[in-house]
Coordinates of C-alpha atoms in Angstrom, one line a residue:
Chain A
M1 CA 123.7 84.6 76.4
A2 CA 125.3 81.8 78.2
F3 CA 125.9 83.9 81.4
P4 CA 122.3 84.4 82.5
I5 CA 121.7 80.7 81.9
Q6 CA 124.5 79.5 83.9
L7 CA 123.6 82.0 86.7
A8 CA 120.0 80.8 86.7
R9 CA 121.3 77.2 87.0
E10 CA 123.5 78.0 89.8
V11 CA 120.8 79.9 91.6
V12 CA 118.5 76.9 91.2
R13 CA 121.3 74.6 92.4
D14 CA 122.0 76.6 95.5
A15 CA 118.6 77.5 96.3
V16 CA 117.4 74.1 97.2
P17 CA 120.2 73.3 99.8
L18 CA 120.0 76.8 101.1
G19 CA 116.3 76.6 101.6
R20 CA 116.8 73.2 103.2
R21 CA 119.3 74.7 105.7
L22 CA 117.0 77.7 106.5
W23 CA 114.2 75.2 107.0
E24 CA 116.2 73.0 109.3
A25 CA 117.4 76.2 111.3
A26 CA 113.9 77.4 111.8
G27 CA 112.8 73.9 112.8
G28 CA 115.7 73.7 115.3
A29 CA 114.9 77.0 117.0
L30 CA 111.2 76.1 117.2
S31 CA 112.1 72.8 118.6
S32 CA 114.1 73.9 121.3
A33 CA 111.5 76.7 122.3
W34 CA 108.9 74.0 122.2
Q35 CA 110.9 71.7 124.4
R36 CA 111.2 74.4 127.0
A37 CA 107.5 75.2 127.2
A38 CA 105.5 72.0 126.6
G39 CA 108.0 69.3 126.1
D40 CA 107.7 67.4 129.4
E41 CA 104.1 67.0 129.5
V42 CA 103.6 66.2 125.9
E43 CA 106.4 63.6 126.0
R44 CA 104.9 62.1 129.0
R45 CA 101.5 61.8 127.5
L46 CA 103.0 60.4 124.3
E47 CA 104.7 57.8 126.2
L48 CA 101.6 56.6 127.8
A49 CA 99.7 56.6 124.6
R50 CA 102.6 54.6 122.9
E51 CA 102.1 52.1 125.8
Q52 CA 98.5 51.7 124.8
G53 CA 99.5 50.7 121.3
H54 CA 99.5 54.0 119.5
A55 CA 102.8 53.6 117.6
G56 CA 103.5 54.3 114.1
T57 CA 100.8 55.2 111.5
D58 CA 97.4 53.5 111.9
P59 CA 95.2 52.6 109.0
F60 CA 93.3 55.8 109.3
G61 CA 96.4 57.9 109.1
L62 CA 96.9 58.8 112.7
D63 CA 100.5 59.3 113.7
L64 CA 101.4 60.8 117.0
E65 CA 105.1 61.1 116.2
W66 CA 104.4 63.1 113.2
A67 CA 101.7 65.1 115.0
R68 CA 104.0 66.0 117.9
W69 CA 104.1 69.7 116.7
A70 CA 100.3 69.9 116.5
L71 CA 100.2 68.3 120.0
G72 CA 102.5 71.1 121.3
V73 CA 100.2 73.8 119.8
V74 CA 97.2 72.1 121.3
W75 CA 98.9 71.8 124.6
F76 CA 99.6 75.5 124.5
L77 CA 96.0 76.4 123.7
H78 CA 94.5 74.0 126.2
R79 CA 96.7 75.0 129.1
K80 CA 97.9 78.6 128.5
Y81 CA 95.7 80.3 126.1
F82 CA 92.1 79.1 126.8
R83 CA 93.1 77.7 130.2
S84 CA 90.6 74.9 129.9
D85 CA 88.7 74.0 133.1
V86 CA 87.9 70.3 132.6
D87 CA 85.2 68.5 134.6
G88 CA 84.5 64.8 134.7
V89 CA 86.9 63.6 132.0
E90 CA 87.1 60.3 133.9
R91 CA 83.6 59.7 132.9
V92 CA 85.0 58.9 129.4
P93 CA 85.1 55.0 129.6
D94 CA 87.6 52.8 128.1
G95 CA 86.6 51.0 124.9
R96 CA 84.2 52.4 122.3
V97 CA 82.2 55.4 123.2
L98 CA 80.6 58.3 121.3
L99 CA 81.2 61.8 122.7
I100 CA 78.4 64.0 121.7
A101 CA 79.0 67.8 122.0
N102 CA 77.7 71.2 121.2
H103 CA 79.5 72.8 118.4
S104 CA 80.6 76.4 118.3
G105 CA 83.3 78.9 117.7
Q106 CA 83.6 79.5 113.9
I107 CA 86.7 77.2 113.7
P108 CA 86.7 73.7 115.2
L109 CA 89.0 74.5 118.2
D110 CA 86.2 73.1 120.5
G111 CA 87.0 69.7 119.0
A112 CA 90.7 70.2 119.5
M113 CA 90.1 71.1 123.1
I114 CA 87.9 68.1 123.9
G115 CA 90.6 66.1 122.3
A116 CA 93.1 67.8 124.5
A117 CA 91.1 67.1 127.6
V118 CA 90.8 63.5 127.0
F119 CA 94.6 63.3 125.9
F120 CA 96.1 65.5 128.6
D121 CA 93.7 65.3 131.5
R122 CA 92.4 61.8 131.6
E123 CA 94.4 59.5 133.9
R124 CA 95.2 57.3 130.9
P125 CA 95.2 59.3 127.7
R126 CA 92.8 58.3 124.9
I127 CA 93.0 59.7 121.4
V128 CA 89.5 61.1 120.4
R129 CA 88.8 60.6 116.6
S130 CA 86.4 63.2 115.4
M131 CA 84.2 63.1 112.2
V132 CA 84.9 66.0 109.9
E133 CA 83.4 67.5 106.8
K134 CA 84.8 66.1 103.5
W135 CA 85.6 69.7 102.6
V136 CA 88.6 69.4 104.9
Q137 CA 90.0 66.7 102.6
L138 CA 90.1 69.3 99.7
Q139 CA 92.4 71.8 101.7
P140 CA 96.1 71.2 101.2
F141 CA 98.0 71.0 104.6
V142 CA 94.8 70.9 106.6
A143 CA 94.0 67.6 105.1
V144 CA 97.4 66.0 106.1
L145 CA 97.2 67.7 109.6
F146 CA 93.8 66.6 110.4
T147 CA 94.5 63.0 109.2
R148 CA 97.7 62.7 111.2
V149 CA 96.0 63.8 114.4
G150 CA 93.2 61.3 114.0
Q151 CA 90.4 63.0 112.4
V152 CA 88.4 61.0 109.8
V153 CA 85.9 61.9 107.1
G154 CA 82.4 61.8 108.6
V155 CA 80.8 58.9 106.8
P156 CA 79.0 56.2 108.8
E157 CA 81.4 53.5 107.5
N158 CA 84.3 55.1 109.1
A159 CA 82.5 55.6 112.4
R160 CA 81.2 52.1 112.5
R161 CA 84.8 50.7 111.8
L162 CA 86.4 52.9 114.4
L163 CA 83.8 51.9 117.1
E164 CA 84.5 48.2 116.1
L165 CA 88.0 48.9 116.9
G166 CA 87.0 50.3 120.4
E167 CA 88.0 53.9 119.6
P168 CA 86.3 57.0 121.2
I169 CA 84.5 59.2 118.5
L170 CA 83.6 62.8 118.9
V171 CA 80.5 63.9 117.0
F172 CA 79.0 67.3 116.7
P173 CA 75.4 66.6 115.7
E174 CA 74.8 70.2 114.8
G175 CA 77.5 69.9 112.1
S176 CA 78.3 73.2 110.4
R177 CA 75.0 74.7 111.4
G178 CA 76.2 74.8 114.9
I179 CA 79.9 76.0 114.5
S180 CA 78.9 79.1 112.6
K181 CA 76.1 80.3 114.8
P182 CA 75.9 84.1 114.9
F183 CA 76.7 85.7 118.2
S184 CA 73.1 86.5 119.0
E185 CA 72.3 82.7 119.0
R186 CA 75.1 81.6 121.2
Y187 CA 74.7 78.6 123.4
Q188 CA 71.3 77.8 121.7
M189 CA 72.0 74.5 119.9
T190 CA 70.7 74.0 116.4
E191 CA 69.0 71.0 115.2
F192 CA 70.7 67.7 115.9
G193 CA 71.4 65.1 113.2
L194 CA 70.0 61.7 113.9
G195 CA 72.9 59.7 112.4
F196 CA 74.9 59.3 115.9
M197 CA 71.9 57.8 117.6
R198 CA 71.3 55.2 115.0
L199 CA 75.0 54.4 115.1
A200 CA 74.9 54.0 118.9
L201 CA 72.0 51.8 118.7
E202 CA 73.4 49.6 116.0
T203 CA 76.7 49.2 117.7
K204 CA 75.6 49.4 121.4
T205 CA 77.9 52.2 122.1
P206 CA 77.5 54.3 125.2
I207 CA 77.1 58.1 124.7
V208 CA 78.9 60.6 126.8
P209 CA 77.3 64.1 126.5
V210 CA 80.0 66.8 126.5
A211 CA 79.3 70.7 126.9
V212 CA 81.8 73.3 125.8
V213 CA 81.4 76.7 127.3
G214 CA 83.6 79.5 126.1
A215 CA 84.1 78.8 122.5
E216 CA 81.1 80.9 121.5
E217 CA 82.8 84.1 122.4
Q218 CA 86.1 83.4 120.8
Y219 CA 84.9 85.0 117.5
V220 CA 82.0 87.3 117.2
N221 CA 80.0 86.3 114.2
L222 CA 77.5 88.9 112.9
A223 CA 75.9 86.9 110.1
N224 CA 76.4 84.0 107.7
L225 CA 76.3 84.9 104.1
E226 CA 75.0 81.7 102.5
R227 CA 75.1 82.8 98.9
V228 CA 78.8 83.6 99.3
A229 CA 79.4 80.3 100.9
K230 CA 77.8 78.4 98.0
A231 CA 79.7 80.5 95.5
V232 CA 83.2 79.9 97.1
G233 CA 82.2 76.2 97.9
M234 CA 82.7 76.5 101.7
P235 CA 80.2 74.9 104.2
T236 CA 79.5 78.6 105.6
F237 CA 80.8 82.1 105.3
P238 CA 80.6 83.8 108.6
V239 CA 81.2 87.6 108.8
V240 CA 83.6 88.0 111.8
P241 CA 84.8 91.7 111.9
Q242 CA 87.8 91.0 114.0
W243 CA 89.3 89.0 111.1
F244 CA 89.7 92.3 109.2
I245 CA 91.8 93.8 112.0
P246 CA 95.4 92.9 111.8
G247 CA 96.4 90.8 114.8
L248 CA 93.0 89.7 115.7
Q249 CA 92.8 86.8 113.4
L250 CA 93.5 84.7 116.6
P251 CA 90.5 83.7 118.6
L252 CA 90.0 85.9 121.7
P253 CA 91.4 84.2 124.8
T254 CA 88.2 83.3 126.4
K255 CA 88.3 80.6 129.2
Y256 CA 87.1 77.2 128.1
R257 CA 85.0 75.1 130.3
I258 CA 84.5 71.5 129.2
Y259 CA 82.0 69.2 131.0
F260 CA 81.7 65.6 130.6
G261 CA 78.4 64.0 131.6
E262 CA 77.6 60.5 132.8
P263 CA 77.6 57.9 130.0
M264 CA 74.1 57.2 128.7
T265 CA 73.0 53.9 127.0
F266 CA 70.1 53.6 124.7
D267 CA 68.2 50.5 123.4
G268 CA 66.1 50.2 120.4
D269 CA 66.1 49.3 116.7
P270 CA 68.5 51.6 114.7
D271 CA 66.1 51.5 111.8
D272 CA 63.2 53.0 113.7
D273 CA 61.4 55.9 112.1
D274 CA 62.8 59.3 112.5
N275 CA 60.4 60.3 115.3
V276 CA 61.4 57.5 117.4
I277 CA 64.9 58.2 117.1
E278 CA 64.3 62.0 117.6
E279 CA 62.9 61.3 121.1
K280 CA 66.2 59.7 122.0
V281 CA 68.4 62.3 120.4
Y282 CA 66.2 64.9 122.3
V283 CA 67.2 63.3 125.5
V284 CA 70.9 63.7 124.8
K285 CA 70.4 67.2 123.4
Q286 CA 68.6 68.3 126.7
T287 CA 71.3 66.8 128.8
I288 CA 73.9 68.8 126.9
Q289 CA 71.7 72.1 127.1
S290 CA 71.3 71.8 130.8
M291 CA 75.0 71.1 131.2
L292 CA 75.7 74.4 129.2
N293 CA 73.1 76.2 131.3
R294 CA 74.7 75.2 134.5
G295 CA 78.1 76.2 133.1
L296 CA 77.0 79.6 132.0
R297 CA 75.3 80.2 135.3
E298 CA 78.4 79.2 137.2
R299 CA 81.1 81.0 135.3
P300 CA 82.4 84.1 136.8
G301 CA 83.2 85.6 133.5
V302 CA 83.9 85.2 129.8
F303 CA 87.7 85.6 129.9
F304 CA 88.5 84.3 133.5
Chain B
M1 CA 100.8 29.0 67.0
T2 CA 97.7 30.0 65.1
S3 CA 98.1 27.0 62.8
D4 CA 97.6 24.8 65.7
A5 CA 94.1 26.0 66.3
E6 CA 92.7 24.8 62.9
P7 CA 92.8 21.0 63.2
R8 CA 92.0 21.2 66.9
S9 CA 88.7 22.8 66.2
L10 CA 87.5 19.8 64.4
R11 CA 87.9 17.6 67.5
P12 CA 85.4 17.6 70.4
P13 CA 86.6 19.3 73.5
S14 CA 88.9 16.9 75.1
G15 CA 91.9 16.5 77.3
E16 CA 92.8 17.7 80.7
P17 CA 90.6 20.5 81.9
A18 CA 92.5 23.8 81.2
V19 CA 92.4 27.4 82.5
V20 CA 92.3 29.9 79.8
V21 CA 94.2 33.0 80.6
T22 CA 93.5 36.1 78.5
G23 CA 96.1 38.9 78.3
A24 CA 98.7 36.3 79.4
C25 CA 101.6 38.1 77.7
G26 CA 101.6 41.2 79.8
R27 CA 104.0 41.4 82.7
L28 CA 101.2 40.5 85.1
G29 CA 99.9 37.8 82.8
K30 CA 103.3 36.2 82.7
I31 CA 103.5 36.2 86.5
V32 CA 100.1 34.6 86.9
V33 CA 100.9 31.9 84.2
R34 CA 104.1 31.1 86.0
A35 CA 102.2 30.8 89.3
L36 CA 99.5 28.7 87.7
H37 CA 101.0 26.3 85.1
R38 CA 102.4 23.8 87.7
E39 CA 99.0 23.0 89.1
A40 CA 96.9 23.3 86.2
R41 CA 96.9 23.1 82.3
V42 CA 97.2 26.6 81.1
V43 CA 96.0 27.9 77.7
A44 CA 97.1 31.5 77.0
I45 CA 95.4 33.9 74.7
D46 CA 97.0 37.0 73.7
R47 CA 97.6 38.8 70.5
R48 CA 101.1 39.5 71.5
P49 CA 103.8 36.8 71.2
F50 CA 104.9 34.8 74.4
P51 CA 108.6 34.3 73.7
D52 CA 109.8 32.8 77.0
K53 CA 106.7 30.9 77.9
P54 CA 107.0 27.7 80.1
K55 CA 107.0 24.5 77.9
D56 CA 103.7 23.1 79.1
V57 CA 101.7 26.4 78.4
E58 CA 99.7 26.5 75.2
H59 CA 99.7 29.9 73.6
F60 CA 97.3 31.1 70.9
E61 CA 98.5 34.4 69.5
I62 CA 95.0 35.6 68.5
D63 CA 92.8 38.7 69.2
L64 CA 89.8 38.0 71.6
R65 CA 87.5 39.6 69.1
R66 CA 88.3 37.2 66.3
K67 CA 86.6 33.9 65.4
K68 CA 89.5 31.9 66.3
T69 CA 88.9 32.5 70.0
R70 CA 85.8 30.4 69.5
D71 CA 87.8 27.6 68.2
V72 CA 89.9 27.6 71.4
F73 CA 86.7 27.2 73.4
R74 CA 85.5 24.6 71.0
S75 CA 88.7 22.5 71.0
V76 CA 89.8 22.8 74.6
N77 CA 87.9 21.4 77.7
V78 CA 87.9 24.8 79.5
R79 CA 87.5 24.6 83.2
A80 CA 87.9 28.2 83.9
V81 CA 88.6 31.6 82.3
L82 CA 90.9 34.1 84.0
H83 CA 90.5 37.5 82.1
L84 CA 93.3 39.8 82.6
G85 CA 93.2 41.2 79.1
V86 CA 92.1 44.8 80.1
M87 CA 94.1 47.4 78.2
H88 CA 95.0 50.6 80.1
D89 CA 97.1 52.4 77.5
P90 CA 96.4 56.1 78.0
R91 CA 97.9 56.8 74.6
K92 CA 95.2 54.8 72.7
G93 CA 91.9 56.6 72.0
A94 CA 88.7 56.1 73.7
E95 CA 87.2 54.2 70.9
A96 CA 90.1 51.7 70.6
H97 CA 89.9 51.3 74.3
H98 CA 86.2 50.5 74.2
E99 CA 86.6 48.3 71.2
W100 CA 89.2 46.1 72.8
N101 CA 88.2 46.3 76.5
V102 CA 84.4 46.1 76.3
V103 CA 83.6 44.6 72.9
G104 CA 86.3 42.0 73.3
F105 CA 85.1 41.1 76.8
Q106 CA 81.6 40.7 75.5
K107 CA 82.8 38.2 73.1
L108 CA 84.4 36.4 75.8
L109 CA 81.4 36.5 78.0
E110 CA 79.5 34.9 75.0
Y111 CA 82.0 32.0 74.8
V112 CA 81.9 31.5 78.6
A113 CA 78.0 31.2 78.5
G114 CA 77.9 29.2 75.2
Y115 CA 80.4 26.6 76.3
R116 CA 79.1 26.5 79.8
V117 CA 82.5 27.2 81.4
P118 CA 82.1 26.6 85.1
K119 CA 84.3 29.4 86.3
L120 CA 85.1 32.9 85.3
V121 CA 87.6 35.2 87.2
V122 CA 87.7 38.8 86.0
L123 CA 90.6 41.2 87.3
S124 CA 88.9 44.5 87.9
S125 CA 90.6 47.1 90.1
A126 CA 90.0 49.2 93.3
N127 CA 90.2 52.2 91.0
V128 CA 86.8 51.6 89.9
Y129 CA 85.7 53.2 93.3
G130 CA 87.7 56.2 92.5
P131 CA 89.8 58.5 94.8
R132 CA 87.3 60.9 96.2
P133 CA 87.5 63.4 99.3
D134 CA 84.3 61.8 100.8
N135 CA 85.4 58.2 100.6
P136 CA 85.2 56.1 103.7
Q137 CA 88.7 55.1 104.8
F138 CA 87.9 51.5 103.6
L139 CA 85.6 50.8 100.8
S140 CA 83.6 47.7 100.9
E141 CA 82.7 45.7 97.8
D142 CA 79.2 47.2 97.8
A143 CA 80.5 50.7 97.5
P144 CA 79.4 52.5 94.4
L145 CA 81.8 52.6 91.4
L146 CA 82.4 56.3 91.0
G147 CA 85.8 56.1 89.6
G148 CA 84.7 57.3 86.3
A149 CA 83.2 60.5 87.5
S150 CA 86.5 62.5 87.1
F151 CA 88.5 60.0 85.0
S152 CA 87.0 58.8 81.9
E153 CA 89.7 56.3 81.0
I154 CA 88.5 54.2 83.9
R155 CA 85.0 54.0 82.5
D156 CA 85.8 50.9 80.4
L157 CA 87.0 49.0 83.3
I158 CA 83.9 50.0 85.3
E159 CA 81.8 48.8 82.3
V160 CA 83.8 45.5 82.3
D161 CA 83.1 45.2 86.0
M162 CA 79.4 46.0 85.6
L163 CA 79.1 43.5 82.7
T164 CA 80.7 40.8 84.9
Q165 CA 78.2 41.5 87.6
S166 CA 75.1 41.2 85.3
F167 CA 76.8 38.0 84.0
F168 CA 76.8 36.8 87.6
W169 CA 73.0 37.0 87.8
K170 CA 72.2 35.9 84.1
H171 CA 74.4 32.7 84.4
P172 CA 74.3 31.5 87.9
E173 CA 75.6 28.2 86.5
T174 CA 79.1 29.8 86.1
E175 CA 80.9 30.7 89.2
T176 CA 81.9 34.3 88.6
V177 CA 84.5 36.1 90.5
I178 CA 85.6 39.8 90.4
L179 CA 88.8 40.8 92.0
R180 CA 89.3 44.5 92.7
P181 CA 92.9 44.8 93.8
V182 CA 94.6 48.0 95.1
H183 CA 97.7 49.4 93.5
I184 CA 99.8 46.6 92.1
L185 CA 103.4 47.1 92.4
G186 CA 106.3 45.2 90.9
A187 CA 107.8 44.8 87.5
V188 CA 104.4 45.4 86.0
K189 CA 103.8 48.4 83.8
N190 CA 100.9 50.3 85.5
A191 CA 100.5 53.9 86.6
P192 CA 101.5 53.3 90.4
S193 CA 104.6 51.3 89.5
N194 CA 105.6 53.6 86.8
F195 CA 105.1 56.6 89.0
L196 CA 107.2 55.1 91.9
R197 CA 110.0 54.2 89.3
L198 CA 110.4 58.0 88.4
G199 CA 113.7 59.6 89.5
T200 CA 112.1 62.5 91.2
L201 CA 108.6 61.9 92.3
P202 CA 106.2 65.0 92.0
T203 CA 103.9 65.1 95.0
L204 CA 101.1 67.5 95.9
M205 CA 102.0 70.0 98.3
G206 CA 100.0 69.6 101.5
F207 CA 98.5 66.3 100.6
D208 CA 99.8 62.9 101.9
P209 CA 97.0 60.3 101.6
M210 CA 97.1 56.9 103.0
V211 CA 97.6 54.3 100.2
Q212 CA 97.4 50.6 100.0
V213 CA 99.9 48.6 97.8
L214 CA 99.9 45.0 96.7
H215 CA 102.9 43.0 95.5
E216 CA 102.3 41.4 92.1
D217 CA 103.1 38.0 93.4
D218 CA 100.5 38.4 96.1
L219 CA 97.9 39.4 93.5
A220 CA 98.9 36.2 91.6
D221 CA 98.2 34.2 94.7
A222 CA 94.8 35.8 95.1
L223 CA 93.9 35.0 91.4
V224 CA 95.0 31.4 91.9
R225 CA 92.8 31.2 95.0
A226 CA 89.8 32.8 93.1
L227 CA 90.0 29.9 90.6
R228 CA 89.3 27.4 93.2
P229 CA 85.9 25.7 93.0
S230 CA 82.8 27.1 94.9
V231 CA 84.4 30.7 95.2
R232 CA 82.1 33.3 93.8
G233 CA 81.5 37.0 94.2
I234 CA 83.3 40.2 94.3
F235 CA 86.5 40.6 96.3
N236 CA 88.6 43.6 97.2
V237 CA 92.2 42.6 97.5
A238 CA 94.6 44.7 99.6
G239 CA 98.2 44.1 100.5
P240 CA 100.0 44.8 103.8
P241 CA 98.7 47.5 106.1
P242 CA 98.2 51.0 104.4
L243 CA 100.9 53.6 104.6
P244 CA 101.2 57.3 104.0
L245 CA 102.4 58.1 100.4
S246 CA 105.4 59.8 101.7
R247 CA 106.6 56.7 103.5
A248 CA 106.6 54.9 100.2
L249 CA 109.1 57.6 99.0
T250 CA 111.2 57.3 102.1
I251 CA 111.4 53.5 101.6
L252 CA 112.6 53.9 98.0
G253 CA 114.9 56.7 99.0
R254 CA 113.6 58.9 96.0
R255 CA 113.5 62.6 96.1
S256 CA 110.2 64.1 96.0
L257 CA 109.1 67.4 94.5
P258 CA 106.1 68.9 96.3
L259 CA 104.0 71.1 93.9
P260 CA 100.8 73.1 94.5
H261 CA 97.7 71.3 93.1
T262 CA 96.8 73.8 90.5
L263 CA 100.4 74.0 89.2
F264 CA 100.7 70.3 89.1
K265 CA 97.4 69.7 87.3
A266 CA 98.1 72.1 84.6
A267 CA 101.6 70.9 84.1
V268 CA 100.6 67.3 83.9
G269 CA 97.8 68.2 81.6
R270 CA 100.2 70.1 79.3
M271 CA 102.8 67.4 79.4
F272 CA 100.3 64.7 78.6
T273 CA 99.2 66.5 75.3
M274 CA 102.7 67.0 74.5
R275 CA 103.5 63.3 75.1
L276 CA 106.1 63.9 77.8
T277 CA 104.3 61.9 80.3
S278 CA 101.9 59.0 80.4
F279 CA 100.0 60.1 83.4
P280 CA 96.6 61.7 82.5
A281 CA 95.9 64.7 84.7
P282 CA 93.0 63.3 86.7
E283 CA 95.1 60.5 87.9
I284 CA 96.8 62.9 90.3
D285 CA 93.7 62.5 92.6
H286 CA 95.3 59.2 93.6
I287 CA 98.1 61.1 95.3
R288 CA 95.4 63.6 96.8
F289 CA 92.5 61.6 98.2
V290 CA 92.2 58.1 99.6
C291 CA 91.0 55.2 97.7
M292 CA 91.4 52.1 100.0
V293 CA 89.5 48.9 100.4
D294 CA 88.3 46.7 103.1
D295 CA 89.6 43.2 102.1
R296 CA 88.2 41.1 104.9
R297 CA 86.0 39.1 102.6
A298 CA 89.1 38.0 100.5
R299 CA 90.9 37.1 103.7
Q300 CA 88.1 35.1 105.1
E301 CA 86.6 33.4 102.0
L302 CA 89.7 33.0 99.8
G303 CA 92.1 32.6 102.7
Y304 CA 94.2 35.2 101.0
Q305 CA 97.1 36.7 103.0
P306 CA 99.7 39.0 101.6
R307 CA 103.1 37.4 102.1
H308 CA 105.1 40.6 101.3
S309 CA 105.7 43.1 103.8
V310 CA 105.1 46.9 103.0
E311 CA 108.8 47.4 102.4
E312 CA 109.2 44.5 100.0
T313 CA 106.1 45.5 98.3
V314 CA 107.2 49.1 97.6
R315 CA 110.7 48.0 96.6
A316 CA 109.3 45.5 94.2
V317 CA 109.0 48.4 91.6
D318 CA 112.8 48.2 91.2
R319 CA 112.7 44.5 90.7
E320 CA 114.5 43.0 87.7
R321 CA 112.2 43.1 84.8
W322 CA 111.1 40.2 82.8
S323 CA 113.1 40.0 79.6

């Protein structure tokens, strides 16, 4: 009787240090592999970011030291996997700015790649904060990861505060309607929310339109099952056949093309009626649409 | 002590203007009384004894709901009331809570209005906003009080907060102040301090929210500032800059035990009913979602500034207890 209890006790006592050792060994192996691949560039950019005061954990939970791994992954996706072509990233000014982009690709890699472009390709790196669904805060690990790389819950108070602090904010006015577009509707932007324009008018923030070409083809979505989405409490429930094929959970290695437009400024009363605000939003939307159209016309192919 | 009250009640209110502190015998109450008694006459009201009270503090060992409380207001020239007497004993039933926290507080408000006390300071808490996935990172004073949605035990506190707000409008002649501090750490017995005093700290696997902590002495300082004339309104009170929960554990050098949310919640729920823990299950949302406040108002209008660093504040939970 005593034996199994003792055994169990020893197993528990040994399992913890053993687990820790395995964890450290795995971490060490990963860390050296990462150093070889991305180390240099990531470290250099981190150093530049630190010079601009991004050290430690900021009040919103951004912590670049913590996020070093995530930055390595983003670097890999940006440079090697999607081989992003970035155009006009220097148009992102210093100080507060709203980046307004089309949303696509089933999972928000477009946001990560816009962030990567501004972090890795701009002469002086800036850390783009984006506004995410509150749904993200409910997911273990995702919640911490997103917070540490600078994502914030998409409520106006947060956006206002970040703009006051002079941060760049990325907004996808299409929201989840945009990201889960079925394949047949690719590159046709859905309805824009008006919140970003009211915010820009209120805080006198310039808007930089951003167009992302290439994300629409990374997953082929046949349809959205709204009722299933509601039942499982997700924003959408896309049907992506490749997710059921082992090994194809990763997005297809399409070539990303990211275009930054000239900063736009708007004047007016942030509390104007919807139709007045809509006109201004329409100007931004059309700008992005024409950037998209140009990008689609000019690209030699989806994968190269 | 109670025998004192009888003859006094016959005299008209006289003497030096005094600050009445309710709930003065809790750990926080004692800290506040100690911070206050050198610059003001302090009258303590608590149904518990106050064995090591400073000599110049008068203590009435009475229950707020009893008639004798009225005698205190009748006999003492009350310049201000500082209400700390909110009970958060998760073991007491909902009725006892309501009876003590809300009914007792309503009585106190009657006396404040009836005796035209010029100042009322009520200690609420940032928990009235509640930890929620869609909270803005920093809640301002006008954010809705949704803390009760998932956690019924906080409803009394919200009710006290709301009663104070309506008192604010009904009796503009009284300068009313509500303070909503973030997690108070120190020798105090409250959920966050008790949690950080555990030997091994259970955490939620995959969650590490930013938290704000406040040193008990900094809170006492804010309360003293709130008692100053012409201060009125609602103030969030935060301490040093926020930190990730995991950093607090690193500072304390405690081991953490990450558990999946479902398992954690079930275990805490079960343990609570078995009386093995004093943490009610819904409270674990505090280590899952943010519930942080914007305290710019307090800094501007009260001139409040936390004096303790983040490390000092977190380490304060291991501070020597009051005897």
